[in-house]
Amino acid sequence: MSILLLNGPNLNLLGTREPHIYGADTLADVERHFAAEAVRLGTTAACFQSNHEGHLIDRIHAARLDGTRGIVINPGGLTHTSVALRDALAGVALPVVEVHISNVHKREEFRHHSYISGIADGVIAGLGIQGYEMALHYLVRKLAKAG
């Protein structure tokens, strides 16, 4: 079983971009912790980040055929703007958990709407990078029950 971790635009700047909001951990830290936890849970992880919507959509489409069983996604700013990303996730029919490092509901009004939430199994927001691990645990348990 493999879980795909997707991170959208600007998440490559973790650790340096607004650390008072996003913390000091880098994207490399997030990916390393995620992959190590996946192994501990008896699965594998693939990690992908892009600042380009089309690249994220292409990776989601590839997940349909590469053995991916679930997706953890932090779509970044595309959360609030991308119907295409939402449609790609819905189209591959894999379980999805949406993650946000900050509590988007405590921030600007435009961040309160997500195109992804309506097709996600769950949404985790405001728990820092721990949210990625929580999403991974959820998907591994869900998929183990499904067989």
JSON list of C-alpha atoms in Angstrom, two decimals:
[
{"chain": "A", "resi": 1, "resn": "MET", "atom": "CA", "xyz": [0.00, 0.00, 0.00]},
{"chain": "A", "resi": 2, "resn": "SER", "atom": "CA", "xyz": [1.34, 3.43, -0.90]},
{"chain": "A", "resi": 3, "resn": "ILE", "atom": "CA", "xyz": [0.08, 6.83, 0.23]},
{"chain": "A", "resi": 4, "resn": "LEU", "atom": "CA", "xyz": [0.77, 9.92, -1.88]},
{"chain": "A", "resi": 5, "resn": "LEU", "atom": "CA", "xyz": [1.64, 13.17, -0.11]},
{"chain": "A", "resi": 6, "resn": "LEU", "atom": "CA", "xyz": [0.97, 16.19, -2.32]},
{"chain": "A", "resi": 7, "resn": "ASN", "atom": "CA", "xyz": [1.93, 19.75, -1.46]},
{"chain": "A", "resi": 8, "resn": "GLY", "atom": "CA", "xyz": [0.88, 22.68, -3.59]},
{"chain": "A", "resi": 9, "resn": "PRO", "atom": "CA", "xyz": [2.21, 26.15, -4.36]},
{"chain": "A", "resi": 10, "resn": "ASN", "atom": "CA", "xyz": [4.62, 27.87, -2.00]},
{"chain": "A", "resi": 11, "resn": "LEU", "atom": "CA", "xyz": [4.92, 24.92, 0.35]},
{"chain": "A", "resi": 12, "resn": "ASN", "atom": "CA", "xyz": [8.49, 24.51, -0.90]},
{"chain": "A", "resi": 13, "resn": "LEU", "atom": "CA", "xyz": [9.13, 27.66, 1.18]},
{"chain": "A", "resi": 14, "resn": "LEU", "atom": "CA", "xyz": [8.21, 26.02, 4.49]},
{"chain": "A", "resi": 15, "resn": "GLY", "atom": "CA", "xyz": [10.68, 26.91, 7.21]},
{"chain": "A", "resi": 16, "resn": "THR", "atom": "CA", "xyz": [11.36, 30.36, 5.77]},
{"chain": "A", "resi": 17, "resn": "ARG", "atom": "CA", "xyz": [7.95, 31.65, 4.64]},
{"chain": "A", "resi": 18, "resn": "GLU", "atom": "CA", "xyz": [6.03, 33.27, 7.47]},
{"chain": "A", "resi": 19, "resn": "PRO", "atom": "CA", "xyz": [7.40, 30.99, 10.20]},
{"chain": "A", "resi": 20, "resn": "HIS", "atom": "CA", "xyz": [5.06, 32.65, 12.71]},
{"chain": "A", "resi": 21, "resn": "ILE", "atom": "CA", "xyz": [2.19, 31.02, 10.75]},
{"chain": "A", "resi": 22, "resn": "TYR", "atom": "CA", "xyz": [3.75, 27.87, 9.27]},
{"chain": "A", "resi": 23, "resn": "GLY", "atom": "CA", "xyz": [6.53, 27.05, 11.73]},
{"chain": "A", "resi": 24, "resn": "ALA", "atom": "CA", "xyz": [10.23, 26.35, 11.26]},
{"chain": "A", "resi": 25, "resn": "ASP", "atom": "CA", "xyz": [10.01, 22.88, 9.72]},
{"chain": "A", "resi": 26, "resn": "THR", "atom": "CA", "xyz": [10.95, 22.65, 6.05]},
{"chain": "A", "resi": 27, "resn": "LEU", "atom": "CA", "xyz": [9.17, 20.69, 3.34]},
{"chain": "A", "resi": 28, "resn": "ALA", "atom": "CA", "xyz": [12.07, 18.22, 3.47]},
{"chain": "A", "resi": 29, "resn": "ASP", "atom": "CA", "xyz": [11.35, 17.75, 7.20]},
{"chain": "A", "resi": 30, "resn": "VAL", "atom": "CA", "xyz": [7.66, 17.16, 6.48]},
{"chain": "A", "resi": 31, "resn": "GLU", "atom": "CA", "xyz": [8.40, 14.63, 3.75]},
{"chain": "A", "resi": 32, "resn": "ARG", "atom": "CA", "xyz": [11.04, 12.82, 5.83]},
{"chain": "A", "resi": 33, "resn": "HIS", "atom": "CA", "xyz": [8.71, 12.49, 8.85]},
{"chain": "A", "resi": 34, "resn": "PHE", "atom": "CA", "xyz": [5.81, 11.42, 6.64]},
{"chain": "A", "resi": 35, "resn": "ALA", "atom": "CA", "xyz": [7.83, 8.73, 4.86]},
{"chain": "A", "resi": 36, "resn": "ALA", "atom": "CA", "xyz": [9.30, 7.42, 8.13]},
{"chain": "A", "resi": 37, "resn": "GLU", "atom": "CA", "xyz": [5.86, 7.23, 9.73]},
{"chain": "A", "resi": 38, "resn": "ALA", "atom": "CA", "xyz": [4.52, 5.42, 6.67]},
{"chain": "A", "resi": 39, "resn": "VAL", "atom": "CA", "xyz": [7.22, 2.78, 7.02]},
{"chain": "A", "resi": 40, "resn": "ARG", "atom": "CA", "xyz": [6.48, 2.47, 10.74]},
{"chain": "A", "resi": 41, "resn": "LEU", "atom": "CA", "xyz": [2.83, 1.84, 9.83]},
{"chain": "A", "resi": 42, "resn": "GLY", "atom": "CA", "xyz": [3.78, -0.84, 7.31]},
{"chain": "A", "resi": 43, "resn": "THR", "atom": "CA", "xyz": [3.23, 1.15, 4.14]},
{"chain": "A", "resi": 44, "resn": "THR", "atom": "CA", "xyz": [5.18, 3.41, 1.80]},
{"chain": "A", "resi": 45, "resn": "ALA", "atom": "CA", "xyz": [4.88, 7.04, 0.87]},
{"chain": "A", "resi": 46, "resn": "ALA", "atom": "CA", "xyz": [5.53, 9.00, -2.28]},
{"chain": "A", "resi": 47, "resn": "CYS", "atom": "CA", "xyz": [5.98, 12.76, -1.91]},
{"chain": "A", "resi": 48, "resn": "PHE", "atom": "CA", "xyz": [5.44, 15.42, -4.56]},
{"chain": "A", "resi": 49, "resn": "GLN", "atom": "CA", "xyz": [5.34, 19.21, -4.46]},
{"chain": "A", "resi": 50, "resn": "SER", "atom": "CA", "xyz": [4.74, 21.66, -7.26]},
{"chain": "A", "resi": 51, "resn": "ASN", "atom": "CA", "xyz": [4.00, 25.32, -7.67]},
{"chain": "A", "resi": 52, "resn": "HIS", "atom": "CA", "xyz": [2.14, 24.45, -10.89]},
{"chain": "A", "resi": 53, "resn": "GLU", "atom": "CA", "xyz": [-1.49, 23.33, -10.89]},
{"chain": "A", "resi": 54, "resn": "GLY", "atom": "CA", "xyz": [-1.11, 21.17, -14.00]},
{"chain": "A", "resi": 55, "resn": "HIS", "atom": "CA", "xyz": [1.82, 19.25, -12.53]},
{"chain": "A", "resi": 56, "resn": "LEU", "atom": "CA", "xyz": [-0.23, 18.45, -9.43]},
{"chain": "A", "resi": 57, "resn": "ILE", "atom": "CA", "xyz": [-3.13, 17.30, -11.61]},
{"chain": "A", "resi": 58, "resn": "ASP", "atom": "CA", "xyz": [-0.81, 15.11, -13.69]},
{"chain": "A", "resi": 59, "resn": "ARG", "atom": "CA", "xyz": [0.55, 13.50, -10.51]},
{"chain": "A", "resi": 60, "resn": "ILE", "atom": "CA", "xyz": [-2.98, 12.86, -9.23]},
{"chain": "A", "resi": 61, "resn": "HIS", "atom": "CA", "xyz": [-3.88, 11.20, -12.55]},
{"chain": "A", "resi": 62, "resn": "ALA", "atom": "CA", "xyz": [-0.74, 9.03, -12.34]},
{"chain": "A", "resi": 63, "resn": "ALA", "atom": "CA", "xyz": [-1.81, 7.90, -8.86]},
{"chain": "A", "resi": 64, "resn": "ARG", "atom": "CA", "xyz": [-4.73, 6.03, -10.43]},
{"chain": "A", "resi": 65, "resn": "LEU", "atom": "CA", "xyz": [-2.35, 3.54, -12.02]},
{"chain": "A", "resi": 66, "resn": "ASP", "atom": "CA", "xyz": [0.80, 3.47, -9.87]},
{"chain": "A", "resi": 67, "resn": "GLY", "atom": "CA", "xyz": [-0.47, 1.58, -6.82]},
{"chain": "A", "resi": 68, "resn": "THR", "atom": "CA", "xyz": [-1.39, 4.64, -4.77]},
{"chain": "A", "resi": 69, "resn": "ARG", "atom": "CA", "xyz": [-4.20, 3.78, -2.35]},
{"chain": "A", "resi": 70, "resn": "GLY", "atom": "CA", "xyz": [-4.83, 7.20, -0.78]},
{"chain": "A", "resi": 71, "resn": "ILE", "atom": "CA", "xyz": [-3.82, 10.86, -1.02]},
{"chain": "A", "resi": 72, "resn": "VAL", "atom": "CA", "xyz": [-2.89, 13.40, 1.65]},
{"chain": "A", "resi": 73, "resn": "ILE", "atom": "CA", "xyz": [-2.93, 16.85, 0.10]},
{"chain": "A", "resi": 74, "resn": "ASN", "atom": "CA", "xyz": [-2.11, 20.35, 1.21]},
{"chain": "A", "resi": 75, "resn": "PRO", "atom": "CA", "xyz": [-3.22, 22.27, -1.87]},
{"chain": "A", "resi": 76, "resn": "GLY", "atom": "CA", "xyz": [-1.90, 25.59, -0.56]},
{"chain": "A", "resi": 77, "resn": "GLY", "atom": "CA", "xyz": [-3.56, 28.55, -2.25]},
{"chain": "A", "resi": 78, "resn": "LEU", "atom": "CA", "xyz": [-5.16, 26.26, -4.84]},
{"chain": "A", "resi": 79, "resn": "THR", "atom": "CA", "xyz": [-7.52, 25.15, -2.06]},
{"chain": "A", "resi": 80, "resn": "HIS", "atom": "CA", "xyz": [-9.53, 28.30, -2.59]},
{"chain": "A", "resi": 81, "resn": "THR", "atom": "CA", "xyz": [-9.33, 28.60, -6.37]},
{"chain": "A", "resi": 82, "resn": "SER", "atom": "CA", "xyz": [-8.97, 25.31, -8.20]},
{"chain": "A", "resi": 83, "resn": "VAL", "atom": "CA", "xyz": [-12.00, 23.46, -9.48]},
{"chain": "A", "resi": 84, "resn": "ALA", "atom": "CA", "xyz": [-9.60, 21.55, -11.77]},
{"chain": "A", "resi": 85, "resn": "LEU", "atom": "CA", "xyz": [-7.65, 20.17, -8.80]},
{"chain": "A", "resi": 86, "resn": "ARG", "atom": "CA", "xyz": [-10.90, 19.18, -7.11]},
{"chain": "A", "resi": 87, "resn": "ASP", "atom": "CA", "xyz": [-12.10, 17.43, -10.26]},
{"chain": "A", "resi": 88, "resn": "ALA", "atom": "CA", "xyz": [-8.80, 15.53, -10.62]},
{"chain": "A", "resi": 89, "resn": "LEU", "atom": "CA", "xyz": [-9.05, 14.26, -7.04]},
{"chain": "A", "resi": 90, "resn": "ALA", "atom": "CA", "xyz": [-12.68, 13.25, -7.52]},
{"chain": "A", "resi": 91, "resn": "GLY", "atom": "CA", "xyz": [-11.83, 11.62, -10.84]},
{"chain": "A", "resi": 92, "resn": "VAL", "atom": "CA", "xyz": [-9.27, 9.18, -9.48]},
{"chain": "A", "resi": 93, "resn": "ALA", "atom": "CA", "xyz": [-11.70, 7.94, -6.81]},
{"chain": "A", "resi": 94, "resn": "LEU", "atom": "CA", "xyz": [-9.05, 7.49, -4.10]},
{"chain": "A", "resi": 95, "resn": "PRO", "atom": "CA", "xyz": [-9.57, 8.43, -0.45]},
{"chain": "A", "resi": 96, "resn": "VAL", "atom": "CA", "xyz": [-8.30, 11.97, 0.18]},
{"chain": "A", "resi": 97, "resn": "VAL", "atom": "CA", "xyz": [-7.47, 13.90, 3.34]},
{"chain": "A", "resi": 98, "resn": "GLU", "atom": "CA", "xyz": [-6.98, 17.66, 3.02]},
{"chain": "A", "resi": 99, "resn": "VAL", "atom": "CA", "xyz": [-4.37, 19.15, 5.36]},
{"chain": "A", "resi": 100, "resn": "HIS", "atom": "CA", "xyz": [-3.54, 22.75, 6.24]},
{"chain": "A", "resi": 101, "resn": "ILE", "atom": "CA", "xyz": [-0.72, 23.66, 8.58]},
{"chain": "A", "resi": 102, "resn": "SER", "atom": "CA", "xyz": [-2.45, 26.82, 9.77]},
{"chain": "A", "resi": 103, "resn": "ASN", "atom": "CA", "xyz": [-6.05, 27.17, 10.86]},
{"chain": "A", "resi": 104, "resn": "VAL", "atom": "CA", "xyz": [-7.43, 28.66, 7.66]},
{"chain": "A", "resi": 105, "resn": "HIS", "atom": "CA", "xyz": [-10.65, 29.60, 9.49]},
{"chain": "A", "resi": 106, "resn": "LYS", "atom": "CA", "xyz": [-8.75, 32.02, 11.74]},
{"chain": "A", "resi": 107, "resn": "ARG", "atom": "CA", "xyz": [-7.24, 33.77, 8.72]},
{"chain": "A", "resi": 108, "resn": "GLU", "atom": "CA", "xyz": [-8.49, 35.94, 5.88]},
{"chain": "A", "resi": 109, "resn": "GLU", "atom": "CA", "xyz": [-12.09, 35.39, 4.73]},
{"chain": "A", "resi": 110, "resn": "PHE", "atom": "CA", "xyz": [-11.05, 34.12, 1.29]},
{"chain": "A", "resi": 111, "resn": "ARG", "atom": "CA", "xyz": [-9.25, 31.20, 2.95]},
{"chain": "A", "resi": 112, "resn": "HIS", "atom": "CA", "xyz": [-12.47, 29.94, 4.55]},
{"chain": "A", "resi": 113, "resn": "HIS", "atom": "CA", "xyz": [-13.73, 28.29, 1.35]},
{"chain": "A", "resi": 114, "resn": "SER", "atom": "CA", "xyz": [-12.18, 25.08, -0.01]},
{"chain": "A", "resi": 115, "resn": "TYR", "atom": "CA", "xyz": [-13.00, 23.44, -3.31]},
{"chain": "A", "resi": 116, "resn": "ILE", "atom": "CA", "xyz": [-11.31, 20.28, -1.99]},
{"chain": "A", "resi": 117, "resn": "SER", "atom": "CA", "xyz": [-13.17, 19.78, 1.31]},
{"chain": "A", "resi": 118, "resn": "GLY", "atom": "CA", "xyz": [-16.39, 18.65, -0.36]},
{"chain": "A", "resi": 119, "resn": "ILE", "atom": "CA", "xyz": [-14.74, 15.58, -1.89]},
{"chain": "A", "resi": 120, "resn": "ALA", "atom": "CA", "xyz": [-12.26, 14.84, 0.93]},
{"chain": "A", "resi": 121, "resn": "ASP", "atom": "CA", "xyz": [-12.78, 12.11, 3.51]},
{"chain": "A", "resi": 122, "resn": "GLY", "atom": "CA", "xyz": [-11.59, 14.60, 6.11]},
{"chain": "A", "resi": 123, "resn": "VAL", "atom": "CA", "xyz": [-9.95, 17.96, 6.66]},
{"chain": "A", "resi": 124, "resn": "ILE", "atom": "CA", "xyz": [-7.25, 18.72, 9.22]},
{"chain": "A", "resi": 125, "resn": "ALA", "atom": "CA", "xyz": [-6.38, 22.38, 9.77]},
{"chain": "A", "resi": 126, "resn": "GLY", "atom": "CA", "xyz": [-4.37, 24.30, 12.31]},
{"chain": "A", "resi": 127, "resn": "LEU", "atom": "CA", "xyz": [-2.38, 21.49, 13.92]},
{"chain": "A", "resi": 128, "resn": "GLY", "atom": "CA", "xyz": [0.92, 22.32, 12.26]},
{"chain": "A", "resi": 129, "resn": "ILE", "atom": "CA", "xyz": [2.83, 19.62, 10.45]},
{"chain": "A", "resi": 130, "resn": "GLN", "atom": "CA", "xyz": [1.36, 17.06, 12.86]},
{"chain": "A", "resi": 131, "resn": "GLY", "atom": "CA", "xyz": [-1.74, 17.20, 10.65]},
{"chain": "A", "resi": 132, "resn": "TYR", "atom": "CA", "xyz": [0.11, 15.31, 7.91]},
{"chain": "A", "resi": 133, "resn": "GLU", "atom": "CA", "xyz": [0.85, 12.42, 10.27]},
{"chain": "A", "resi": 134, "resn": "MET", "atom": "CA", "xyz": [-2.74, 12.37, 11.51]},
{"chain": "A", "resi": 135, "resn": "ALA", "atom": "CA", "xyz": [-3.99, 12.18, 7.93]},
{"chain": "A", "resi": 136, "resn": "LEU", "atom": "CA", "xyz": [-1.60, 9.32, 7.20]},
{"chain": "A", "resi": 137, "resn": "HIS", "atom": "CA", "xyz": [-2.80, 7.38, 10.25]},
{"chain": "A", "resi": 138, "resn": "TYR", "atom": "CA", "xyz": [-6.42, 7.85, 9.21]},
{"chain": "A", "resi": 139, "resn": "LEU", "atom": "CA", "xyz": [-5.81, 6.61, 5.65]},
{"chain": "A", "resi": 140, "resn": "VAL", "atom": "CA", "xyz": [-3.78, 3.58, 6.75]},
{"chain": "A", "resi": 141, "resn": "ARG", "atom": "CA", "xyz": [-6.55, 2.52, 9.17]},
{"chain": "A", "resi": 142, "resn": "LYS", "atom": "CA", "xyz": [-9.29, 3.15, 6.62]},
{"chain": "A", "resi": 143, "resn": "LEU", "atom": "CA", "xyz": [-7.49, 1.18, 3.91]},
{"chain": "A", "resi": 144, "resn": "ALA", "atom": "CA", "xyz": [-6.62, -1.69, 6.28]},
{"chain": "A", "resi": 145, "resn": "LYS", "atom": "CA", "xyz": [-10.32, -2.05, 7.16]},
{"chain": "A", "resi": 146, "resn": "ALA", "atom": "CA", "xyz": [-11.26, -2.05, 3.47]},
{"chain": "A", "resi": 147, "resn": "GLY", "atom": "CA", "xyz": [-8.81, -4.88, 2.83]}
]
